[in-house]
Amino acid sequence: MTSRIAVAAIVALSVGGASYSMLDAQTTPSVWDGVYTDAQATRGAALFDRECAGCHGPNGEGGGMAPALIGAAFTANYDGQTVGDLFERNRTTMPVGREGQLNAQANADITAFMLQVNKFPAGDGELPAQSMALKQIAFVAERPATPQQGDRPPGTHQDNTDGKEWIRRLERPSRVRGLKIDDVIACLRLHPGDVVADIGAGTGAYTIPFARAVGPSGTAFAVDIWPELLDYIMEKAKKEGVTNLQTRLASRDDPALPAGRVDVAFFHDVFHNTDDREGYLRVLGRYLKPDGRIAIVEQEFDDPIAKKWDVPEDRITPEQVNAWMGHAGFRLEATFDLFKGANNPRGTGMPERWFVLYTREATSAR
């Protein structure tokens, strides 16, 4: 989620001699909105280890001289205050004997590290090193409840981020590097003349290379629910001279593809967003050729980055997919470890992912 420093009304109050700020929750970002970056927290970890761990223990777990800086007791202590209050506390009390001597940037980095170890999500913008700006970020101990959204079953999450914001997120150069596009194409064994559907195409990071892989006699369909994304893909395709790409504006339960024409339907980190997952596969089957295949890449259920992004109901496992596929008439053809362990590119901010390929029960491997 993107860091956003909003202008908010701040009312300074004094309770028990301690000053803190109350903010308007309707206009103010909180620690749950991704207000620091992983890189900033990494810098802060090194500073904390050098300047603070001697008293507060490694990773702030507590030591003989000072209390823990992680866990429910710590977050409850700052609940209802601001990140600026935490920043000021760090600035004026640490390190012992040299209070106030660390510069503002070092204190901001240490504060970012403390947010990270307390499992608040990272974002795309760094925590600022100005106390007043930090006082406009609410410290909220409990993750805010997600309101019921759209047509997903209760307990699941539907991301209503608009298309323009998705373009900004998805076009990060580090993310594109983490997609391993050429390797994915090799695993799919695309041939000239094939028809491939990139479902949840986003900004076309895969769709345009798919179109090149199937050649002028083939077709790549960019499928998405956001018109802004499809317009963006077509503009990009025109600039790159790709003419065999078509777009499809889909609904949440139907990719709206030509019946019986698709050789490969591909999902990257998007299948979990479908409303009725097994039902979606049954609908998708109508658009596949008799020997058509379905490829799914999804984040590892217990990957730390995946846990930051999505609640458990929004993450899925290979075992779940295997069951849904079986009920819809598909069998596992292949698995790939492109995004696992050491194979997952570092520095991309992408979680480890599993990659599976399915074909119809009645067909043999291609």
Short mmCIF file of C-alpha atoms in Angstrom, two decimals:
data_model
loop_
_atom_site.label_atom_id
_atom_site.label_comp_id
_atom_site.label_asym_id
_atom_site.label_seq_id
_atom_site.Cartn_x
_atom_site.Cartn_y
_atom_site.Cartn_z
CA MET A 1 0.00 0.00 0.00
CA THR A 2 1.22 3.48 -0.81
CA SER A 3 2.48 5.90 1.81
CA ARG A 4 0.25 8.97 1.93
CA ILE A 5 0.89 11.90 4.24
CA ALA A 6 -2.40 13.78 4.45
CA VAL A 7 -3.15 17.11 5.99
CA ALA A 8 -5.28 16.55 9.09
CA ALA A 9 -6.60 18.49 12.02
CA ILE A 10 -4.47 17.78 15.09
CA VAL A 11 -5.66 18.58 18.57
CA ALA A 12 -2.96 18.41 21.25
CA LEU A 13 -4.19 16.97 24.52
CA SER A 14 -2.47 16.32 27.82
CA VAL A 15 -3.27 13.18 29.78
CA GLY A 16 -1.33 12.31 32.91
CA GLY A 17 1.30 14.87 31.98
CA ALA A 18 1.97 13.25 28.58
CA SER A 19 1.19 15.16 25.43
CA TYR A 20 -0.19 13.36 22.41
CA SER A 21 -2.28 14.05 19.33
CA MET A 22 -5.77 13.03 18.31
CA LEU A 23 -6.39 12.90 14.57
CA ASP A 24 -9.44 12.78 12.35
CA ALA A 25 -9.61 9.12 11.28
CA GLN A 26 -11.58 10.06 8.16
CA THR A 27 -8.70 12.06 6.61
CA THR A 28 -5.57 10.71 8.22
CA PRO A 29 -3.33 7.80 7.25
CA SER A 30 -2.41 5.26 9.89
CA VAL A 31 0.37 2.77 10.50
CA TRP A 32 -1.74 0.25 8.52
CA ASP A 33 -1.41 2.31 5.32
CA GLY A 34 2.20 1.44 4.46
CA VAL A 35 3.96 4.56 5.73
CA TYR A 36 7.57 3.31 5.53
CA THR A 37 9.60 1.18 3.11
CA ASP A 38 11.35 -2.13 3.66
CA ALA A 39 14.65 -0.50 2.67
CA GLN A 40 14.18 2.18 5.33
CA ALA A 41 13.40 -0.46 7.97
CA THR A 42 16.56 -2.34 6.98
CA ARG A 43 18.61 0.80 7.61
CA GLY A 44 16.79 1.25 10.88
CA ALA A 45 17.53 -2.34 11.92
CA ALA A 46 21.26 -1.73 11.60
CA LEU A 47 21.01 1.50 13.61
CA PHE A 48 18.85 -0.14 16.26
CA ASP A 49 21.30 -3.02 16.63
CA ARG A 50 24.14 -0.58 17.14
CA GLU A 51 22.45 2.08 19.26
CA CYS A 52 19.49 0.48 21.06
CA ALA A 53 19.73 -3.31 21.26
CA GLY A 54 22.08 -3.18 24.23
CA CYS A 55 19.18 -2.04 26.39
CA HIS A 56 16.09 -3.19 24.50
CA GLY A 57 17.43 -6.52 23.29
CA PRO A 58 17.82 -7.84 19.72
CA ASN A 59 14.93 -6.75 17.48
CA GLY A 60 13.48 -4.88 20.46
CA GLU A 61 12.51 -8.07 22.26
CA GLY A 62 13.41 -6.61 25.66
CA GLY A 63 16.47 -6.74 27.85
CA GLY A 64 17.54 -6.38 31.44
CA MET A 65 17.77 -2.59 31.21
CA ALA A 66 14.69 -1.67 29.19
CA PRO A 67 11.28 -3.05 28.19
CA ALA A 68 10.37 -4.74 24.92
CA LEU A 69 9.49 -2.55 21.95
CA ILE A 70 7.43 -5.20 20.21
CA GLY A 71 4.19 -6.95 21.01
CA ALA A 72 0.71 -6.13 22.24
CA ALA A 73 1.82 -4.23 25.34
CA PHE A 74 4.02 -1.90 23.32
CA THR A 75 1.46 -1.21 20.57
CA ALA A 76 -1.31 -0.70 23.14
CA ASN A 77 0.85 1.94 24.81
CA TYR A 78 0.85 4.04 21.61
CA ASP A 79 -2.68 3.19 20.48
CA GLY A 80 -4.55 6.43 19.76
CA GLN A 81 -1.36 8.45 19.52
CA THR A 82 0.73 9.16 16.40
CA VAL A 83 3.93 7.97 14.79
CA GLY A 84 5.26 11.42 15.66
CA ASP A 85 4.85 10.60 19.34
CA LEU A 86 6.86 7.40 18.89
CA PHE A 87 9.51 9.31 16.91
CA GLU A 88 9.81 11.96 19.64
CA ARG A 89 10.03 9.31 22.34
CA ASN A 90 12.88 7.64 20.46
CA ARG A 91 14.60 10.96 19.85
CA THR A 92 14.52 12.07 23.47
CA THR A 93 15.25 8.78 25.25
CA MET A 94 17.64 6.83 23.03
CA PRO A 95 20.41 5.92 23.05
CA VAL A 96 20.97 6.05 26.80
CA GLY A 97 23.63 8.61 27.67
CA ARG A 98 23.44 10.20 24.21
CA GLU A 99 19.77 11.15 24.10
CA GLY A 100 18.92 13.52 21.27
CA GLN A 101 22.22 13.05 19.49
CA LEU A 102 20.98 10.87 16.62
CA ASN A 103 19.90 12.95 13.63
CA ALA A 104 16.29 13.08 12.46
CA GLN A 105 16.82 10.67 9.56
CA ALA A 106 18.39 8.05 11.83
CA ASN A 107 15.46 8.36 14.22
CA ALA A 108 12.96 8.05 11.36
CA ASP A 109 14.74 4.90 10.14
CA ILE A 110 14.71 3.38 13.64
CA THR A 111 11.01 4.22 13.93
CA ALA A 112 10.39 2.48 10.59
CA PHE A 113 12.17 -0.60 11.90
CA MET A 114 9.98 -0.58 15.01
CA LEU A 115 6.86 -0.46 12.84
CA GLN A 116 8.17 -3.39 10.81
CA VAL A 117 8.94 -5.64 13.79
CA ASN A 118 5.45 -4.89 15.09
CA LYS A 119 4.06 -6.21 11.79
CA PHE A 120 2.69 -2.98 10.39
CA PRO A 121 2.89 -3.18 6.56
CA ALA A 122 5.54 -1.48 4.46
CA GLY A 123 4.66 0.73 1.51
CA ASP A 124 6.30 2.59 -1.37
CA GLY A 125 7.22 5.82 0.44
CA GLU A 126 9.66 6.40 3.29
CA LEU A 127 8.64 7.61 6.71
CA PRO A 128 9.53 11.32 6.73
CA ALA A 129 12.13 12.67 9.12
CA GLN A 130 9.99 15.59 10.28
CA SER A 131 8.13 15.37 13.57
CA MET A 132 5.11 17.43 12.43
CA ALA A 133 4.60 15.28 9.34
CA LEU A 134 4.83 12.14 11.48
CA LYS A 135 2.20 13.54 13.85
CA GLN A 136 -0.24 13.28 10.94
CA ILE A 137 0.08 9.48 10.89
CA ALA A 138 -2.15 7.77 13.41
CA PHE A 139 -0.81 4.92 15.52
CA VAL A 140 -3.63 2.36 15.59
CA ALA A 141 -2.79 -0.88 17.40
CA GLU A 142 -5.44 -3.11 15.79
CA ARG A 143 -5.83 -3.53 12.04
CA PRO A 144 -9.04 -1.71 11.02
CA ALA A 145 -11.86 -4.04 10.05
CA THR A 146 -12.37 -4.37 6.31
CA PRO A 147 -15.92 -3.38 5.37
CA GLN A 148 -17.93 -5.84 3.34
CA GLN A 149 -17.06 -5.08 -0.25
CA GLY A 150 -18.60 -6.00 -3.57
CA ASP A 151 -19.81 -9.52 -4.21
CA ARG A 152 -17.17 -11.57 -2.43
CA PRO A 153 -18.31 -14.06 0.23
CA PRO A 154 -18.19 -12.84 3.85
CA GLY A 155 -14.70 -12.98 5.33
CA THR A 156 -12.91 -12.35 2.05
CA HIS A 157 -11.34 -9.21 0.68
CA GLN A 158 -12.01 -7.49 -2.60
CA ASP A 159 -9.42 -4.91 -3.59
CA ASN A 160 -11.23 -1.85 -4.93
CA THR A 161 -8.03 0.03 -5.82
CA ASP A 162 -8.66 2.01 -8.99
CA GLY A 163 -6.90 1.48 -12.30
CA LYS A 164 -4.60 4.49 -12.10
CA GLU A 165 -3.22 3.36 -8.76
CA TRP A 166 -2.73 -0.16 -10.12
CA ILE A 167 -0.68 1.25 -13.00
CA ARG A 168 1.63 2.99 -10.55
CA ARG A 169 2.03 -0.12 -8.43
CA LEU A 170 2.42 -2.65 -11.21
CA GLU A 171 4.92 -0.72 -13.32
CA ARG A 172 7.61 -0.62 -10.65
CA PRO A 173 10.86 -1.71 -12.37
CA SER A 174 11.77 -3.95 -9.42
CA ARG A 175 8.43 -5.75 -9.69
CA VAL A 176 8.78 -6.34 -13.43
CA ARG A 177 12.20 -7.89 -12.82
CA GLY A 178 10.59 -10.26 -10.32
CA LEU A 179 8.11 -11.59 -12.91
CA LYS A 180 10.77 -13.63 -14.79
CA ILE A 181 8.75 -13.19 -17.97
CA ASP A 182 11.03 -15.10 -20.36
CA ASP A 183 11.20 -18.08 -18.00
CA VAL A 184 7.42 -18.14 -17.62
CA ILE A 185 6.97 -18.14 -21.39
CA ALA A 186 9.40 -21.06 -21.68
CA CYS A 187 7.40 -23.03 -19.07
CA LEU A 188 4.13 -22.40 -20.91
CA ARG A 189 5.57 -23.72 -24.19
CA LEU A 190 3.73 -21.16 -26.28
CA HIS A 191 3.76 -21.79 -30.04
CA PRO A 192 3.19 -19.50 -33.03
CA GLY A 193 -0.54 -19.34 -33.67
CA ASP A 194 -1.54 -20.01 -30.04
CA VAL A 195 -4.24 -18.01 -28.30
CA VAL A 196 -3.26 -17.03 -24.76
CA ALA A 197 -5.40 -15.15 -22.23
CA ASP A 198 -3.64 -13.10 -19.55
CA ILE A 199 -6.40 -12.88 -16.92
CA GLY A 200 -5.93 -9.97 -14.55
CA ALA A 201 -3.47 -8.56 -17.06
CA GLY A 202 -2.77 -5.38 -15.10
CA THR A 203 -0.43 -3.26 -17.19
CA GLY A 204 0.39 -5.98 -19.70
CA ALA A 205 3.78 -6.97 -18.32
CA TYR A 206 3.09 -10.54 -19.46
CA THR A 207 0.50 -9.89 -22.19
CA ILE A 208 2.77 -8.05 -24.59
CA PRO A 209 5.58 -10.66 -24.39
CA PHE A 210 2.90 -13.37 -24.78
CA ALA A 211 1.73 -11.65 -27.97
CA ARG A 212 5.27 -11.67 -29.33
CA ALA A 213 5.72 -15.33 -28.37
CA VAL A 214 2.65 -16.51 -30.32
CA GLY A 215 3.57 -14.41 -33.35
CA PRO A 216 1.36 -12.57 -35.81
CA SER A 217 -0.75 -15.68 -36.42
CA GLY A 218 -1.58 -15.97 -32.69
CA THR A 219 -3.48 -13.76 -30.30
CA ALA A 220 -2.90 -12.53 -26.77
CA PHE A 221 -5.97 -11.40 -24.83
CA ALA A 222 -5.51 -8.88 -22.02
CA VAL A 223 -8.36 -9.53 -19.60
CA ASP A 224 -9.13 -7.17 -16.72
CA ILE A 225 -12.00 -5.54 -14.86
CA TRP A 226 -10.50 -2.04 -15.06
CA PRO A 227 -10.98 -0.09 -18.34
CA GLU A 228 -8.07 2.20 -17.43
CA LEU A 229 -5.71 -0.77 -17.38
CA LEU A 230 -6.91 -2.11 -20.71
CA ASP A 231 -6.52 1.33 -22.30
CA TYR A 232 -3.01 1.54 -20.87
CA ILE A 233 -2.10 -1.88 -22.30
CA MET A 234 -3.36 -0.97 -25.79
CA GLU A 235 -1.41 2.27 -25.78
CA LYS A 236 1.72 0.42 -24.71
CA ALA A 237 1.17 -2.27 -27.35
CA LYS A 238 0.82 0.37 -30.08
CA LYS A 239 4.03 2.08 -29.00
CA GLU A 240 5.85 -1.26 -29.09
CA GLY A 241 4.42 -2.27 -32.46
CA VAL A 242 2.43 -5.22 -31.13
CA THR A 243 -0.64 -5.76 -33.32
CA ASN A 244 -1.92 -9.20 -32.26
CA LEU A 245 -3.14 -8.15 -28.82
CA GLN A 246 -6.81 -7.73 -27.93
CA THR A 247 -8.44 -6.56 -24.71
CA ARG A 248 -11.46 -7.96 -22.87
CA LEU A 249 -13.32 -6.04 -20.17
CA ALA A 250 -14.29 -8.82 -17.79
CA SER A 251 -16.59 -9.14 -14.80
CA ARG A 252 -15.51 -10.66 -11.50
CA ASP A 253 -17.01 -14.03 -12.40
CA ASP A 254 -16.49 -14.20 -16.17
CA PRO A 255 -13.39 -13.41 -18.28
CA ALA A 256 -15.61 -12.77 -21.36
CA LEU A 257 -13.40 -14.58 -23.87
CA PRO A 258 -14.32 -16.14 -27.23
CA ALA A 259 -15.79 -19.60 -26.65
CA GLY A 260 -13.55 -22.58 -27.37
CA ARG A 261 -10.58 -20.56 -28.66
CA VAL A 262 -8.05 -20.29 -25.83
CA ASP A 263 -4.94 -22.51 -25.69
CA VAL A 264 -3.58 -21.14 -22.41
CA ALA A 265 -5.30 -19.12 -19.67
CA PHE A 266 -2.73 -17.51 -17.38
CA PHE A 267 -3.12 -15.97 -13.91
CA HIS A 268 -0.32 -14.26 -12.02
CA ASP A 269 -1.16 -13.43 -8.38
CA VAL A 270 -4.79 -12.79 -9.29
CA PHE A 271 -6.77 -16.04 -9.20
CA HIS A 272 -7.30 -15.66 -5.43
CA ASN A 273 -9.32 -12.51 -6.20
CA THR A 274 -12.06 -14.40 -8.03
CA ASP A 275 -15.38 -14.55 -6.21
CA ASP A 276 -16.28 -18.24 -6.59
CA ARG A 277 -12.96 -19.89 -7.40
CA GLU A 278 -14.26 -23.29 -8.45
CA GLY A 279 -17.18 -21.71 -10.28
CA TYR A 280 -14.78 -19.41 -12.14
CA LEU A 281 -12.80 -22.42 -13.38
CA ARG A 282 -15.98 -24.00 -14.72
CA VAL A 283 -16.83 -20.80 -16.59
CA LEU A 284 -13.26 -20.51 -17.87
CA GLY A 285 -13.41 -24.06 -19.21
CA ARG A 286 -15.99 -22.96 -21.80
CA TYR A 287 -13.44 -20.65 -23.38
CA LEU A 288 -10.64 -23.21 -23.66
CA LYS A 289 -9.92 -25.49 -26.57
CA PRO A 290 -10.31 -29.23 -25.85
CA ASP A 291 -6.59 -29.42 -25.03
CA GLY A 292 -6.47 -25.98 -23.44
CA ARG A 293 -4.44 -25.40 -20.28
CA ILE A 294 -4.66 -23.19 -17.20
CA ALA A 295 -1.54 -21.76 -15.55
CA ILE A 296 -1.67 -20.22 -12.08
CA VAL A 297 1.05 -18.38 -10.17
CA GLU A 298 0.16 -17.54 -6.56
CA GLN A 299 2.03 -16.32 -3.51
CA GLU A 300 3.18 -18.86 -0.94
CA PHE A 301 0.58 -18.95 1.81
CA ASP A 302 3.03 -18.38 4.68
CA ASP A 303 5.47 -16.04 2.92
CA PRO A 304 6.09 -13.00 5.18
CA ILE A 305 5.40 -10.55 2.34
CA ALA A 306 2.18 -12.36 1.42
CA LYS A 307 1.06 -12.14 5.04
CA LYS A 308 1.57 -8.38 4.97
CA TRP A 309 -0.50 -8.02 1.83
CA ASP A 310 -3.44 -10.33 2.45
CA VAL A 311 -5.46 -11.87 5.26
CA PRO A 312 -5.57 -15.70 5.35
CA GLU A 313 -8.93 -15.83 3.55
CA ASP A 314 -7.34 -14.07 0.58
CA ARG A 315 -4.40 -16.45 0.23
CA ILE A 316 -4.75 -19.87 -1.37
CA THR A 317 -2.70 -23.06 -1.45
CA PRO A 318 -1.79 -25.50 -4.23
CA GLU A 319 -3.89 -28.14 -2.46
CA GLN A 320 -6.98 -25.95 -2.65
CA VAL A 321 -6.40 -25.23 -6.32
CA ASN A 322 -5.88 -28.91 -7.02
CA ALA A 323 -9.27 -29.71 -5.48
CA TRP A 324 -11.07 -26.96 -7.37
CA MET A 325 -9.39 -27.97 -10.61
CA GLY A 326 -10.37 -31.62 -10.14
CA HIS A 327 -14.01 -30.70 -9.59
CA ALA A 328 -13.90 -28.55 -12.73
CA GLY A 329 -12.42 -31.38 -14.85
CA PHE A 330 -8.72 -30.50 -14.89
CA ARG A 331 -5.62 -32.37 -13.75
CA LEU A 332 -2.14 -31.20 -12.78
CA GLU A 333 0.30 -31.36 -15.67
CA ALA A 334 3.39 -29.61 -14.27
CA THR A 335 4.79 -27.54 -11.41
CA PHE A 336 7.65 -25.06 -11.65
CA ASP A 337 9.94 -23.56 -9.00
CA LEU A 338 10.74 -20.29 -10.77
CA PHE A 339 9.75 -18.19 -7.78
CA LYS A 340 10.78 -20.38 -4.85
CA GLY A 341 13.74 -20.07 -2.51
CA ALA A 342 16.91 -18.88 -4.20
CA ASN A 343 15.08 -18.83 -7.54
CA ASN A 344 12.91 -15.92 -6.43
CA PRO A 345 14.70 -12.71 -7.47
CA ARG A 346 15.90 -10.67 -4.51
CA GLY A 347 15.22 -6.97 -4.07
CA THR A 348 11.90 -7.02 -5.91
CA GLY A 349 9.56 -6.92 -2.92
CA MET A 350 7.79 -9.97 -4.36
CA PRO A 351 6.85 -12.94 -2.17
CA GLU A 352 7.84 -16.48 -3.01
CA ARG A 353 5.26 -17.99 -5.35
CA TRP A 354 4.14 -21.39 -6.59
CA PHE A 355 3.48 -22.02 -10.28
CA VAL A 356 1.22 -24.81 -11.54
CA LEU A 357 -0.05 -25.86 -14.97
CA TYR A 358 -3.29 -27.80 -15.52
CA THR A 359 -4.87 -29.51 -18.50
CA ARG A 360 -8.20 -31.27 -19.00
CA GLU A 361 -8.61 -34.71 -17.47
CA ALA A 362 -9.11 -36.33 -20.88
CA THR A 363 -6.03 -34.86 -22.57
CA SER A 364 -2.38 -35.92 -22.39
CA ALA A 365 0.60 -33.69 -21.81
CA ARG A 366 1.26 -31.46 -24.78
#
